[in-house]
Each structure stands twice: as structure tokens, then as C-alpha cells.
Short mmCIF file of C-alpha atoms and ligand atoms in Angstrom, two decimals:
data_model
loop_
_atom_site.label_atom_id
_atom_site.label_comp_id
_atom_site.label_asym_id
_atom_site.label_seq_id
_atom_site.Cartn_x
_atom_site.Cartn_y
_atom_site.Cartn_z
CA MET A 27 0.00 0.00 0.00
CA GLY A 28 1.77 3.16 -1.29
CA LEU A 29 4.30 3.50 -4.10
CA GLY A 30 5.95 6.84 -3.40
CA ASN A 31 9.49 7.55 -2.32
CA VAL A 32 9.66 4.70 0.22
CA GLY A 33 7.33 2.20 -1.50
CA GLY A 34 9.11 2.70 -4.84
CA SER A 35 12.52 2.18 -3.20
CA PHE A 36 11.25 -0.94 -1.48
CA LEU A 37 10.14 -2.39 -4.80
CA PHE A 38 13.51 -1.52 -6.36
CA LEU A 39 15.39 -3.16 -3.47
CA LEU A 40 13.22 -6.28 -3.51
CA GLU A 41 14.00 -6.79 -7.19
CA LYS A 42 17.70 -6.03 -6.71
CA ASN A 43 18.21 -8.36 -3.72
CA ARG A 44 15.40 -10.82 -4.34
CA VAL A 45 17.54 -13.97 -4.48
CA LEU A 46 19.40 -13.11 -1.31
CA ALA A 47 16.20 -12.07 0.51
CA GLU A 48 14.27 -15.17 -0.49
CA GLY A 49 17.20 -17.36 0.52
CA LYS A 50 17.29 -15.78 3.98
CA ALA A 51 13.50 -15.92 4.36
CA GLY A 52 13.09 -19.44 3.04
CA ALA A 53 10.11 -18.15 1.07
CA ARG A 54 9.23 -16.68 -2.32
CA PHE A 55 8.04 -13.07 -2.51
CA THR A 56 5.54 -12.10 -5.18
CA ILE A 57 4.06 -8.63 -5.51
CA LYS A 58 0.34 -9.21 -6.00
CA LYS A 59 -1.17 -5.70 -5.91
CA ILE A 60 -0.01 -2.13 -5.24
CA LEU A 61 -2.44 0.40 -3.84
CA VAL A 62 -1.98 4.01 -5.00
CA ARG A 63 -4.15 7.11 -5.30
CA ASP A 64 -3.42 7.99 -8.90
CA LEU A 65 -3.08 5.31 -11.59
CA ALA A 66 -1.84 7.80 -14.18
CA LYS A 67 1.10 9.11 -12.16
CA PRO A 68 4.51 8.28 -13.66
CA ARG A 69 6.38 5.72 -11.52
CA PRO A 70 10.16 5.43 -11.14
CA VAL A 71 10.00 1.61 -11.37
CA ARG A 72 8.78 -0.47 -14.35
CA LEU A 73 5.56 -2.30 -13.49
CA SER A 74 2.97 -4.35 -15.27
CA SER A 75 -0.07 -2.08 -15.31
CA ASN A 76 -2.47 -4.63 -13.78
CA LEU A 77 -0.51 -4.56 -10.49
CA LEU A 78 -1.66 -1.03 -9.62
CA THR A 79 -5.05 -0.42 -8.07
CA THR A 80 -6.88 2.39 -6.33
CA LYS A 81 -9.27 -0.05 -4.61
CA ALA A 82 -8.08 -0.98 -1.13
CA GLU A 83 -10.27 -4.08 -1.01
CA GLU A 84 -8.25 -5.59 -3.88
CA VAL A 85 -5.38 -5.76 -1.41
CA LEU A 86 -7.17 -6.23 1.87
CA ARG A 87 -9.64 -8.90 0.71
CA ASN A 88 -7.23 -10.70 -1.59
CA ARG A 89 -6.75 -14.20 -0.17
CA GLU A 90 -3.47 -14.65 -2.05
CA ILE A 91 -1.88 -11.80 -0.10
CA ASP A 92 -0.15 -12.84 3.15
CA VAL A 93 1.74 -9.65 3.95
CA VAL A 94 0.87 -5.99 3.49
CA ILE A 95 3.71 -3.44 3.27
CA GLU A 96 2.23 -0.08 4.27
CA THR A 97 4.08 3.02 3.03
CA MET A 98 1.14 5.39 2.45
CA GLY A 99 1.73 7.53 5.54
CA GLY A 100 -0.82 9.50 7.59
CA THR A 101 -3.33 8.09 10.04
CA SER A 102 -6.45 7.66 7.95
CA PRO A 103 -7.06 5.52 5.99
CA ALA A 104 -3.73 3.88 6.98
CA LYS A 105 -5.06 2.87 10.41
CA GLU A 106 -8.28 1.39 9.04
CA TYR A 107 -6.40 -0.50 6.32
CA ILE A 108 -3.85 -1.92 8.79
CA LEU A 109 -6.63 -3.07 11.14
CA GLU A 110 -8.54 -4.62 8.24
CA ALA A 111 -5.41 -6.38 6.95
CA LEU A 112 -4.77 -7.90 10.40
CA GLY A 113 -8.41 -8.93 10.68
CA GLN A 114 -8.05 -10.69 7.32
CA GLY A 115 -5.12 -12.72 8.70
CA LYS A 116 -2.37 -10.75 6.99
CA ASP A 117 0.90 -9.65 8.58
CA VAL A 118 1.83 -5.98 8.30
CA VAL A 119 5.17 -4.28 7.77
CA THR A 120 5.03 -0.49 8.05
CA ALA A 121 7.21 2.63 7.86
CA ASN A 122 4.40 4.77 9.27
CA LYS A 123 5.43 6.26 12.63
CA GLU A 124 2.42 8.56 12.79
CA VAL A 125 -0.15 5.78 12.76
CA LEU A 126 1.81 3.74 15.33
CA ALA A 127 2.46 6.68 17.66
CA LEU A 128 -1.22 7.65 17.65
CA HIS A 129 -2.95 4.29 17.31
CA GLY A 130 -0.31 1.75 18.33
CA ARG A 131 -2.33 0.30 21.19
CA GLU A 132 -5.36 -0.49 19.00
CA ILE A 133 -3.19 -1.89 16.22
CA PHE A 134 -1.19 -4.18 18.51
CA GLN A 135 -4.34 -5.35 20.30
CA LYS A 136 -5.77 -6.39 16.95
CA ALA A 137 -2.52 -8.08 15.94
CA ALA A 138 -2.60 -10.07 19.19
CA ALA A 139 -6.26 -10.99 18.75
CA PHE A 140 -5.59 -12.35 15.25
CA GLY A 141 -2.13 -13.78 15.98
CA ARG A 142 -0.43 -11.68 13.32
CA GLN A 143 2.76 -9.62 13.10
CA VAL A 144 3.16 -5.86 12.87
CA LEU A 145 6.83 -5.09 12.25
CA PHE A 146 7.97 -1.47 12.11
CA GLU A 147 11.77 -1.23 12.05
CA ALA A 148 11.44 1.34 9.24
CA SER A 149 9.34 3.70 11.36
CA VAL A 150 12.27 5.02 13.46
CA GLY A 151 15.76 5.89 12.28
CA GLY A 152 15.49 4.83 8.60
CA ALA A 153 18.07 2.07 8.10
CA ILE A 154 19.12 1.90 11.76
CA PRO A 155 18.19 -1.28 13.62
CA ILE A 156 16.70 0.12 16.84
CA ILE A 157 13.21 -1.31 17.27
CA ARG A 158 14.19 -4.96 17.73
CA PRO A 159 17.37 -4.19 19.73
CA LEU A 160 15.34 -2.03 22.12
CA ALA A 161 12.36 -4.38 22.35
CA GLU A 162 14.40 -7.58 22.60
CA SER A 163 18.16 -7.35 23.08
CA LEU A 164 17.94 -4.61 25.74
CA ALA A 165 14.65 -5.82 27.26
CA GLY A 166 16.37 -6.93 30.48
CA ASN A 167 17.49 -3.39 31.30
CA GLN A 168 15.82 -0.59 33.18
CA ILE A 169 16.20 2.15 30.59
CA CYS A 170 17.41 5.33 32.28
CA ARG A 171 17.48 7.46 29.20
CA ILE A 172 17.06 7.46 25.43
CA SER A 173 18.54 10.44 23.58
CA GLY A 174 18.35 10.64 19.85
CA ILE A 175 18.67 12.61 16.70
CA LEU A 176 15.56 11.11 15.17
CA ASN A 177 14.78 13.38 12.23
CA GLY A 178 17.01 13.33 9.17
CA THR A 179 15.47 16.38 7.50
CA THR A 180 16.10 18.79 10.39
CA ASN A 181 19.56 17.35 11.02
CA TYR A 182 20.38 17.88 7.34
CA ILE A 183 19.01 21.44 7.48
CA LEU A 184 20.93 22.37 10.64
CA THR A 185 24.14 20.91 9.17
CA ARG A 186 23.76 22.87 5.91
CA MET A 187 22.81 26.09 7.74
CA GLY A 188 25.76 25.73 10.13
CA GLU A 189 28.42 24.64 7.64
CA GLU A 190 27.41 26.55 4.49
CA GLY A 191 25.27 29.36 5.85
CA LEU A 192 22.25 28.22 3.79
CA GLU A 193 18.85 29.67 4.62
CA LEU A 194 16.41 27.22 6.19
CA GLU A 195 14.11 27.29 3.13
CA THR A 196 16.98 26.47 0.74
CA ALA A 197 18.22 23.61 2.92
CA LEU A 198 14.66 22.25 3.22
CA ARG A 199 14.29 22.28 -0.56
CA LEU A 200 17.47 20.19 -0.87
CA ALA A 201 16.20 17.77 1.78
CA GLN A 202 12.92 17.42 -0.12
CA GLU A 203 14.77 16.72 -3.39
CA LYS A 204 16.67 13.95 -1.63
CA GLY A 205 13.41 12.40 -0.38
CA PHE A 206 14.12 12.94 3.32
CA SER A 207 11.13 15.03 4.32
CA GLU A 208 7.57 14.13 5.18
CA THR A 209 4.77 14.86 2.70
CA ASP A 210 3.99 17.84 4.96
CA PRO A 211 7.49 19.14 5.85
CA SER A 212 6.14 21.05 8.85
CA ASP A 213 5.98 17.61 10.52
CA ASP A 214 9.80 17.62 10.33
CA LEU A 215 10.41 21.32 11.01
CA GLU A 216 8.08 21.58 14.00
CA GLY A 217 9.41 18.43 15.65
CA ARG A 218 6.24 16.32 15.28
CA ASP A 219 7.97 13.58 13.29
CA ALA A 220 10.70 13.24 15.94
CA ALA A 221 8.06 13.24 18.70
CA ARG A 222 6.19 10.38 16.99
CA LYS A 223 9.41 8.37 16.81
CA LEU A 224 10.25 9.14 20.43
CA ALA A 225 6.73 8.02 21.43
CA ILE A 226 7.37 4.66 19.73
CA LEU A 227 10.79 4.19 21.36
CA ALA A 228 9.52 5.20 24.82
CA SER A 229 6.47 2.94 24.49
CA LEU A 230 8.79 0.01 23.75
CA ALA A 231 11.34 0.87 26.43
CA TYR A 232 8.81 1.43 29.22
CA ASN A 233 6.16 -1.07 28.12
CA THR A 234 3.50 1.59 28.31
CA VAL A 235 1.63 3.75 25.85
CA ILE A 236 3.36 7.07 25.29
CA THR A 237 1.76 9.35 22.72
CA PRO A 238 3.10 12.55 21.13
CA GLU A 239 0.82 14.50 23.51
CA ASP A 240 3.06 13.40 26.38
CA ILE A 241 6.09 14.98 24.73
CA HIS A 242 7.08 18.62 25.00
CA THR A 243 7.78 19.40 21.34
CA GLU A 244 9.65 22.33 19.82
CA GLY A 245 10.91 22.58 16.26
CA ILE A 246 13.81 24.40 14.62
CA GLY A 247 11.85 27.30 13.10
CA HIS A 248 12.88 29.79 15.81
CA LEU A 249 16.63 29.13 15.42
CA GLU A 250 18.74 31.80 13.77
CA HIS A 251 22.09 31.67 11.98
CA ARG A 252 23.45 33.53 14.98
CA ASP A 253 22.52 30.63 17.29
CA LEU A 254 24.40 28.20 15.05
CA ALA A 255 27.43 30.50 14.74
CA LEU A 256 27.67 31.15 18.50
CA THR A 257 27.15 27.48 19.24
CA ARG A 258 30.08 26.52 17.02
CA ARG A 259 32.23 29.28 18.48
CA LEU A 260 31.57 27.90 21.96
CA GLY A 261 32.45 24.35 20.87
CA TYR A 262 28.91 22.93 20.82
CA SER A 263 26.71 21.39 18.12
CA LEU A 264 23.11 22.53 17.85
CA LYS A 265 20.80 19.57 17.24
CA LEU A 266 17.10 18.74 17.43
CA LEU A 267 17.33 16.33 20.33
CA ALA A 268 14.59 13.85 21.22
CA GLN A 269 14.91 12.56 24.73
CA VAL A 270 13.20 10.55 27.43
CA ILE A 271 14.68 10.53 30.91
CA ARG A 272 13.34 8.26 33.62
CA ARG A 273 13.43 9.29 37.26
CA ASP A 274 12.00 6.50 39.41
CA ASP A 275 8.42 6.09 38.19
CA ALA A 276 8.32 9.31 36.20
CA LEU A 277 9.34 10.18 32.64
CA GLU A 278 10.30 13.51 31.13
CA LEU A 279 9.94 13.50 27.35
CA SER A 280 11.02 16.27 25.03
CA VAL A 281 11.95 17.15 21.49
CA GLN A 282 13.81 20.44 21.38
CA PRO A 283 16.84 22.16 19.87
CA THR A 284 19.72 21.49 22.25
CA LEU A 285 23.40 22.44 22.41
CA LEU A 286 25.46 19.27 22.64
CA GLY A 287 28.92 19.39 24.20
CA ARG A 288 31.97 17.91 22.46
CA ARG A 289 31.93 14.85 24.70
CA ASN A 290 28.33 14.09 23.80
CA PRO A 291 28.46 11.24 21.25
CA LEU A 292 25.48 12.72 19.38
CA ALA A 293 27.33 15.98 18.68
CA GLN A 294 29.10 14.60 15.59
CA VAL A 295 25.97 13.18 13.94
CA ASN A 296 25.50 15.31 10.83
CA ASP A 297 23.52 15.55 7.58
CA SER A 298 20.61 13.13 7.33
CA PHE A 299 22.23 10.66 9.71
CA ASN A 300 20.39 9.74 12.90
CA ALA A 301 21.72 8.28 16.10
CA ILE A 302 20.09 6.91 19.22
CA LEU A 303 21.85 6.62 22.55
CA VAL A 304 20.18 4.15 24.92
CA GLU A 305 21.30 3.95 28.50
CA GLY A 306 20.35 0.87 30.51
CA ASP A 307 21.11 -0.01 34.11
CA ALA A 308 23.11 -3.07 33.03
CA SER A 309 24.16 -2.26 29.46
CA GLY A 310 25.42 1.26 30.15
CA GLU A 311 25.42 3.31 26.97
CA THR A 312 24.69 1.71 23.61
CA MET A 313 24.65 3.84 20.48
CA PHE A 314 22.86 3.14 17.20
CA TYR A 315 23.94 5.21 14.19
CA GLY A 316 23.08 5.29 10.51
CA GLN A 317 21.17 6.83 7.64
CA GLY A 318 17.97 8.17 9.17
CA ALA A 319 15.92 9.10 6.11
CA GLY A 320 15.66 8.45 2.40
CA GLY A 321 13.87 5.86 0.32
CA LEU A 322 16.56 3.20 0.02
CA ALA A 323 17.68 3.42 3.66
CA THR A 324 14.07 2.96 4.76
CA ALA A 325 13.57 0.16 2.25
CA SER A 326 16.48 -1.67 3.90
CA SER A 327 14.49 -1.90 7.14
CA LEU A 328 11.27 -2.80 5.32
CA LEU A 329 12.91 -5.68 3.47
CA GLY A 330 14.55 -6.90 6.70
CA ASP A 331 11.11 -6.93 8.32
CA LEU A 332 9.54 -8.73 5.36
CA ILE A 333 12.17 -11.47 5.64
CA GLU A 334 11.48 -11.69 9.39
CA VAL A 335 7.72 -11.87 8.82
CA ALA A 336 8.22 -14.82 6.48
CA ARG A 337 10.26 -16.59 9.14
CA LEU A 338 7.64 -15.82 11.82
CA ARG A 339 4.65 -16.76 9.67
CA PRO A 340 4.02 -20.12 11.41
CA LEU A 341 4.23 -18.54 14.89
CA ARG A 342 0.73 -17.04 15.00
CA GLN A 343 1.52 -14.70 17.86
CA PRO A 344 3.00 -11.21 17.58
CA ARG A 345 6.71 -10.92 18.10
CA LEU A 346 6.60 -7.21 18.92
CA THR A 347 4.04 -5.22 20.83
CA PHE A 348 3.98 -2.25 23.14
CA GLY A 349 1.88 -0.59 25.77
CA ARG A 350 0.95 -3.44 28.02
CA ASN A 351 1.33 -2.72 31.72
CA GLY A 352 3.91 -0.06 32.54
CA THR A 353 2.91 2.69 35.00
CA TYR A 354 4.71 5.99 34.66
CA ARG A 355 3.84 9.55 35.48
CA ILE A 356 4.67 12.12 32.85
CA LEU A 357 6.70 15.01 34.22
CA PRO A 358 5.82 18.45 32.90
CA SER A 359 8.38 19.81 30.48
CA GLY A 360 11.36 21.52 32.06
CA SER A 361 11.15 19.61 35.36
CA LEU A 362 14.76 18.48 35.22
CA PRO A 363 17.53 21.07 35.47
CA ASN A 364 20.04 21.50 32.67
CA PRO A 365 22.66 24.05 31.75
CA LEU A 366 21.06 26.79 29.65
CA PHE A 367 22.27 28.84 26.70
CA LEU A 368 20.82 32.35 26.59
CA ARG A 369 21.15 35.29 24.23
CA ILE A 370 20.08 38.49 25.92
CA GLY A 371 19.66 41.92 24.41
CA VAL A 372 21.65 44.15 26.76
CA PRO A 373 20.07 47.47 27.64
CA ALA A 374 22.24 50.54 27.01
CA GLY A 375 24.26 51.52 30.03
CA HIS A 376 24.35 48.02 31.56
CA GLY A 377 27.70 46.30 31.96
CA PRO A 378 28.45 42.57 32.00
CA GLY A 379 28.44 42.57 35.80
CA ASP A 380 24.79 43.62 35.91
CA MET A 381 23.72 40.74 33.69
CA GLY A 382 25.77 38.13 35.51
CA ALA A 383 24.45 39.37 38.84
CA LEU A 384 20.87 38.60 37.77
CA PHE A 385 21.72 34.89 37.64
CA TYR A 386 23.93 34.82 40.72
CA ARG A 387 21.15 36.43 42.75
CA ARG A 388 18.94 33.45 41.88
CA GLY A 389 21.66 30.96 42.78
CA ILE A 390 22.30 30.09 39.12
CA GLU A 391 25.95 29.48 38.27
CA VAL A 392 27.26 31.37 35.22
CA ARG A 393 29.79 29.21 33.37
CA THR A 394 30.33 31.28 30.26
CA PHE A 395 29.58 34.93 29.78
CA PHE A 396 30.59 37.41 27.11
CA LEU A 397 29.26 40.44 25.33
CA ASP A 398 28.95 40.23 21.56
CA ALA A 399 27.57 43.23 19.68
CA ASP A 400 24.52 44.29 21.69
CA GLU A 401 24.01 40.87 23.25
CA ALA A 402 25.13 39.04 26.35
CA VAL A 403 25.77 35.36 25.64
CA VAL A 404 25.46 33.18 28.71
CA ILE A 405 25.85 29.51 29.52
CA THR A 406 24.63 28.71 33.00
CA GLY A 407 25.12 25.75 35.29
CA ALA A 408 22.21 23.35 35.81
CA ALA A 409 19.00 25.32 36.14
CA LEU A 410 15.38 25.14 35.11
CA ALA A 411 14.45 27.21 32.06
CA ALA A 412 11.75 28.82 34.21
CA GLU A 413 14.41 29.91 36.73
CA GLY A 414 16.51 31.41 33.91
CA ARG A 415 13.51 33.35 32.62
CA ALA A 416 12.60 34.50 36.13
CA ALA A 417 16.15 35.79 36.73
CA LEU A 418 15.97 37.90 33.58
CA SER A 419 12.53 39.22 34.33
CA GLU A 420 14.08 41.19 37.21
CA GLU A 421 15.80 43.46 34.71
CA LYS A 422 12.99 44.95 32.66
CA ALA A 423 15.25 46.25 29.93
CA ALA A 424 16.88 42.84 29.30
CA VAL A 425 15.40 41.15 26.22
CA LEU A 426 15.57 37.37 26.09
CA ARG A 427 16.29 36.56 22.43
CA GLN A 428 17.01 32.86 22.75
CA ILE A 429 17.00 30.21 25.45
CA LEU A 430 18.10 26.65 24.69
CA ARG A 431 18.98 23.59 26.69
CA VAL A 432 22.60 22.38 26.87
CA GLU A 433 23.65 18.73 27.21
CA GLU A 434 27.34 18.51 27.95
CA GLU A 435 27.52 14.71 27.87
CA GLY A 436 25.30 11.88 26.74
CA SER A 437 24.88 10.09 30.03
CA ALA A 438 22.07 10.26 32.56
CA GLY A 439 24.17 8.54 35.20
CA THR A 440 23.40 4.85 35.43
CA GLY A 441 26.04 4.10 38.00
CA LEU A 442 28.06 2.42 35.26
CA THR A 443 29.13 5.40 33.27
CA GLY A 444 30.87 7.61 35.79
CA GLU A 445 30.23 9.61 38.89
CA GLY A 446 28.68 12.98 39.32
CA LYS A 447 26.13 12.60 36.56
CA GLU A 448 23.15 11.71 38.72
CA ARG A 449 20.56 14.43 38.35
CA ASP A 450 17.94 15.03 40.99
CA LEU A 451 14.52 16.52 40.62
CA PRO A 452 14.69 20.21 41.50
CA SER A 453 13.67 21.24 44.99
CA GLY A 454 10.41 22.79 43.75
CA VAL A 455 9.22 19.46 42.37
CA PRO A 456 8.50 17.09 45.25
CA ARG A 457 8.93 13.43 44.44
CA GLY A 458 5.55 11.83 43.93
CA ALA A 459 3.78 15.16 43.39
CA GLU A 460 5.17 16.32 40.06
CA GLY A 461 3.39 16.01 36.74
CA ARG A 462 -0.24 16.36 35.93
CA ALA A 463 -2.29 14.56 38.55
CA SER A 464 -4.28 12.98 35.76
CA ASP A 465 -1.07 11.53 34.34
CA ALA A 466 -0.88 8.81 36.97
CA ARG A 467 -1.86 6.17 34.51
CA ARG A 468 -1.96 2.45 34.30
CA HIS A 469 -1.98 0.83 30.86
P1 NAP B 504 5.11 9.57 -0.51
O1 NAP B 504 6.26 9.69 -1.43
O2 NAP B 504 4.16 10.72 -0.40
O3 NAP B 504 4.29 8.26 -0.94
C1 NAP B 504 3.03 7.92 -0.44
C2 NAP B 504 2.41 6.86 -1.33
O4 NAP B 504 1.20 6.42 -0.74
C3 NAP B 504 2.06 7.35 -2.74
O5 NAP B 504 2.35 6.34 -3.67
C4 NAP B 504 0.56 7.59 -2.69
O6 NAP B 504 -0.11 7.32 -3.92
C5 NAP B 504 0.13 6.52 -1.68
N1 NAP B 504 -1.06 6.94 -0.92
C6 NAP B 504 -1.14 7.93 0.00
N2 NAP B 504 -2.40 7.99 0.49
C7 NAP B 504 -3.11 7.05 -0.14
C8 NAP B 504 -4.46 6.63 -0.10
N3 NAP B 504 -5.35 7.21 0.72
N4 NAP B 504 -4.86 5.60 -0.90
C9 NAP B 504 -3.96 4.99 -1.70
N5 NAP B 504 -2.67 5.34 -1.82
C10 NAP B 504 -2.26 6.35 -1.05
O7 NAP B 504 5.61 9.29 0.97
P2 NAP B 504 6.98 8.57 1.41
O8 NAP B 504 8.06 9.58 1.57
O9 NAP B 504 7.20 7.39 0.55
O10 NAP B 504 6.61 8.12 2.90
C11 NAP B 504 5.73 7.04 3.11
C12 NAP B 504 5.71 6.65 4.57
O11 NAP B 504 7.03 6.27 4.99
C13 NAP B 504 5.28 7.73 5.55
O12 NAP B 504 4.60 7.11 6.62
C14 NAP B 504 6.59 8.30 6.03
O13 NAP B 504 6.49 8.93 7.30
C15 NAP B 504 7.42 7.04 6.14
N6 NAP B 504 8.85 7.19 6.10
C16 NAP B 504 9.43 8.00 5.18
C17 NAP B 504 10.81 8.08 5.13
C18 NAP B 504 11.52 8.96 4.13
O14 NAP B 504 12.74 9.08 4.22
N7 NAP B 504 10.80 9.58 3.21
C19 NAP B 504 11.59 7.34 6.02
C20 NAP B 504 10.96 6.51 6.96
C21 NAP B 504 9.58 6.44 6.98
P3 NAP B 504 0.18 8.19 -5.25
O15 NAP B 504 1.60 7.87 -5.61
O16 NAP B 504 -0.78 7.69 -6.26
O17 NAP B 504 -0.01 9.62 -4.85
N1 HSE B 505 11.00 12.79 7.36
C1 HSE B 505 11.68 11.81 8.12
C2 HSE B 505 13.03 12.34 8.53
C3 HSE B 505 11.84 10.55 7.33
O1 HSE B 505 13.47 13.35 7.96
O2 HSE B 505 13.65 11.79 9.44
C4 HSE B 505 12.45 9.40 8.08
O3 HSE B 505 11.57 8.93 9.06
#
């Protein structure tokens, strides 16, 4: 279902590596039907014309079809088609993170009821194997933190803006030409695509249902060239970071532009590459890196899943699922302190001392401070963004032009990866009382 950038690349790859894939699967793969919207649209792959259809029932009700590969995108009708396919006894392989992030629970319940597979390695991180490693290989760990660069389009844009000084619109156009972006590129730019992927990873890691609504989400639209230039000058990389941090029975989930320190392993992940750092209580840090977007990279994961589905066909119970019985409270965004990067318009007649004093008065350490043109550039010690804003509000003439989170290292402090990294909830957030009261949930 779907023959666009990803579906077309999947078909190309299946033909290219068919012998190898069938050998590994121990099965023959035959394309029976391909669902599209527009029969007249030119296709990049040669096809016999009777394969294409615009009638979903020719796929969903076709008894000769065992597996549906869904690459249409969106939630409707993708959700209805996936549910119908499972109900008809078909396995499903999908690249669609949106439908899983929003309707994963219903889809996996149906898969369980009908004893069928839903495999979705392609939904997060393009070619990177992360779904099965997280769901299976690392299943014996308490996951302390997952940090990731999960969107190839924004990572490509930030790299091109930072290295070549391109405007955001120009860099986006290039990303679109390369087939990295979503059909609606605001899903990439505003962080929604990364939030959907983080929801899937967190749901797997914590065996609960996390939806994008649980995730504080900011995009890259408010970043300026100046932020990228200053960031580089200070020795940081500016990335759209997706992150879940667990503190006891609470999770803080965010997608936001973040300055990464040199020692942070995600700092060197550039262009359309993605990387995911998973920190478990036994494993310590494990890092998964690779091509995060693009038709062929995504097709790699789809074909791997198709081979796996063929192997699992006799099993008649789902290999992967999420959202069963975890209980976690969702912390409100900004509950955990971090160093902050701030750009502040300095009022005429105010010296550096005045600005620094604002933070010191609030007990916020100032690690880096300099004046550049009419701005003070500040990096603080660990503080809540709300505390940083409150400090500045005491000087009416100070204009906050940018405030971003800073992650010096990649570790949340598992006890395995060094001392001094353990971060406590701030004093204003009593343990057991933080988060929305209604977020005490059992799934
Ligand atoms: P795309 O190029 O827009 O292709 C979508 C395909 O689905 C088109 O062939 C379209 O038909 C078909 N389609 C859409 N709605 C349909 C409907 N209601 N009925 C029948 N056919 C329908 O999108 P894409 O870039 O391949 O992405 C597809 C999916 O993969 C999305 O879920 C996306 O998030 C995910 N994904 C993309 C990437 C990437 O790098 N692009 C990576 C990982 C995952 P027509 O061709 O006739 O219009
Ligand atoms: N638009 C997505 C990205 C595609 O740029 O990461 C891969 O999921």
C-alpha cells in the first residue's frame, strides 16, 4: 500500500536483492497488488499495469496476499487498512510512525487478537536497527534514558545552515529533493515527526503507551544563523534532540533544539544521519547510528522486516508489541535542570556585571559569559528554564532573544558510566507530586 518515495525504493530493493532475501527468508516473494491514489502518475519503477489499483479491497480482501507493506503515511485511511489487513489474517510491515504513535495500542491489540505480526523497524531511524534491539536485546534493562537525533530532515538542514550558511528554506528544498522530508514538511520542522518516533521508542522501552501528547515538542523554526554560529564558536553542536529521561516512576519526554557538548556522542551526527543513545542499568550506553531518512535506507528496514515476517509466519503470535502494563507519570516539560544557553539583548548603560548578577542572585551558576555586539551570551550551570527566565525578568530592559537547553555529555548517570552525573529533581518538584495529577496512569 503506497508507491511513493519509500514504497518505490522498497520495490527496487526487492528486485535487486530478491535472491538473497528469499534465501534468507526461506520463502518466495511475489508482488500481488499495489495500492496508489493515482493510476496515471509516472512511476520510477517499471511495473505491469495490472498490479496497480486504487481499490483498497483488492489488497485487503485478496486471499493470495499474506503480507501488506504499508508506506502510504498518515493516520487515515492507513489505520483502518492496517486493522482490516490484520483482521483478514495478513501480517503488516510499516514505515508509518504517525499511525503507530497515535494508534499503536489499537493496532497491537488487533494483531494479538488475530495472531499476526506488525513489524515497524522502518518507522524510526530509517536504516538503523533500533526497534528490535530495544524491544528484545535490551529488554532486560531498566532504561534510564534514550537520547536521539531522530529526524534526518532537520539534522540535514541544521548541518547545511551551520556549515554553508544556507537559509532554512533552501536547505529544506534540498532535503525534499533527496526524499528525506515528510509529505507535509512542517511535521519535520516543528518536531512532530521526531516526537512520533520518540513516542514509539519510549512505548517500547517502558512497556507503556506514550503518545506525542506526552512529549514537550519544539521545532527548529525559531533558530537563527546567529545561534548556530555562536554554538560553534563555543564548541557545541546545535541539534534537534529527542529525549526521554526516567526518574524513578516518572518520565520527562522532550523534542527540542539542544546544544550538545563535544563529549556528547550525538554531537558529531550530521547531515541526514540519525543516532540513538540508549542507556540501561546493566548495558550502560549503547549507540545506534546510521542513515535516518531516504527511500533506500528505509527500504532496507522494510525488506529486513519482510524477511522476518516470512520466518515468523508459522508462529501465529506477535513478536513485537507495546503498551501493556507499565505505569509511569509524565513530568511536565522543564522539570529536570540542565545548563542553559541564553542570548540576551543588553540594555544601554548596563555592563556585563549587571547581567551576571541577575543569575547569581537566583543561585544560578554562570559558566560562560561574554558580550557580543549588543548581546550578552550566557551559559549557566544546571537550572530550570523557568528559573533562567525569572532571573531575567528582574531586569525589565533585558530582552531574552534565545534560550536553549545544553547537554554537555550523553549520560544520565546509570552508576556504570561515571560519577557525578546523577541528576535530581529540582527542589520545587517534590517526588511523587510532580506532573499532571491525571497523568498517573496504568496501561
Ligand atoms: P510519498 O512519497 O508521499 O508516498 C506515499 C504513497 O502512498 C504514494 O504512492 C501515494 O499514492 C500513496 N497513498 C497515500 N495515500 C493514499 C491513499 N489514501 N490511498 C492509496 N494510496 C495512497 O511518501 P513517502 O516519503 O514514501 O513516505 C511514506 C511513509 O514512509 C510515511 O509514513 C513516512 O512517514 C514514512 N517514512 C518515510 C521516510 C523517508 O525518508 N521519506 C523514512 C521513513 C519512513 P500516489 O503515488 O498515487 O499519490
Ligand atoms: N522525514 C523523516 C526524517 C523521514 O526526515 O527523518 C524518516 O523517518
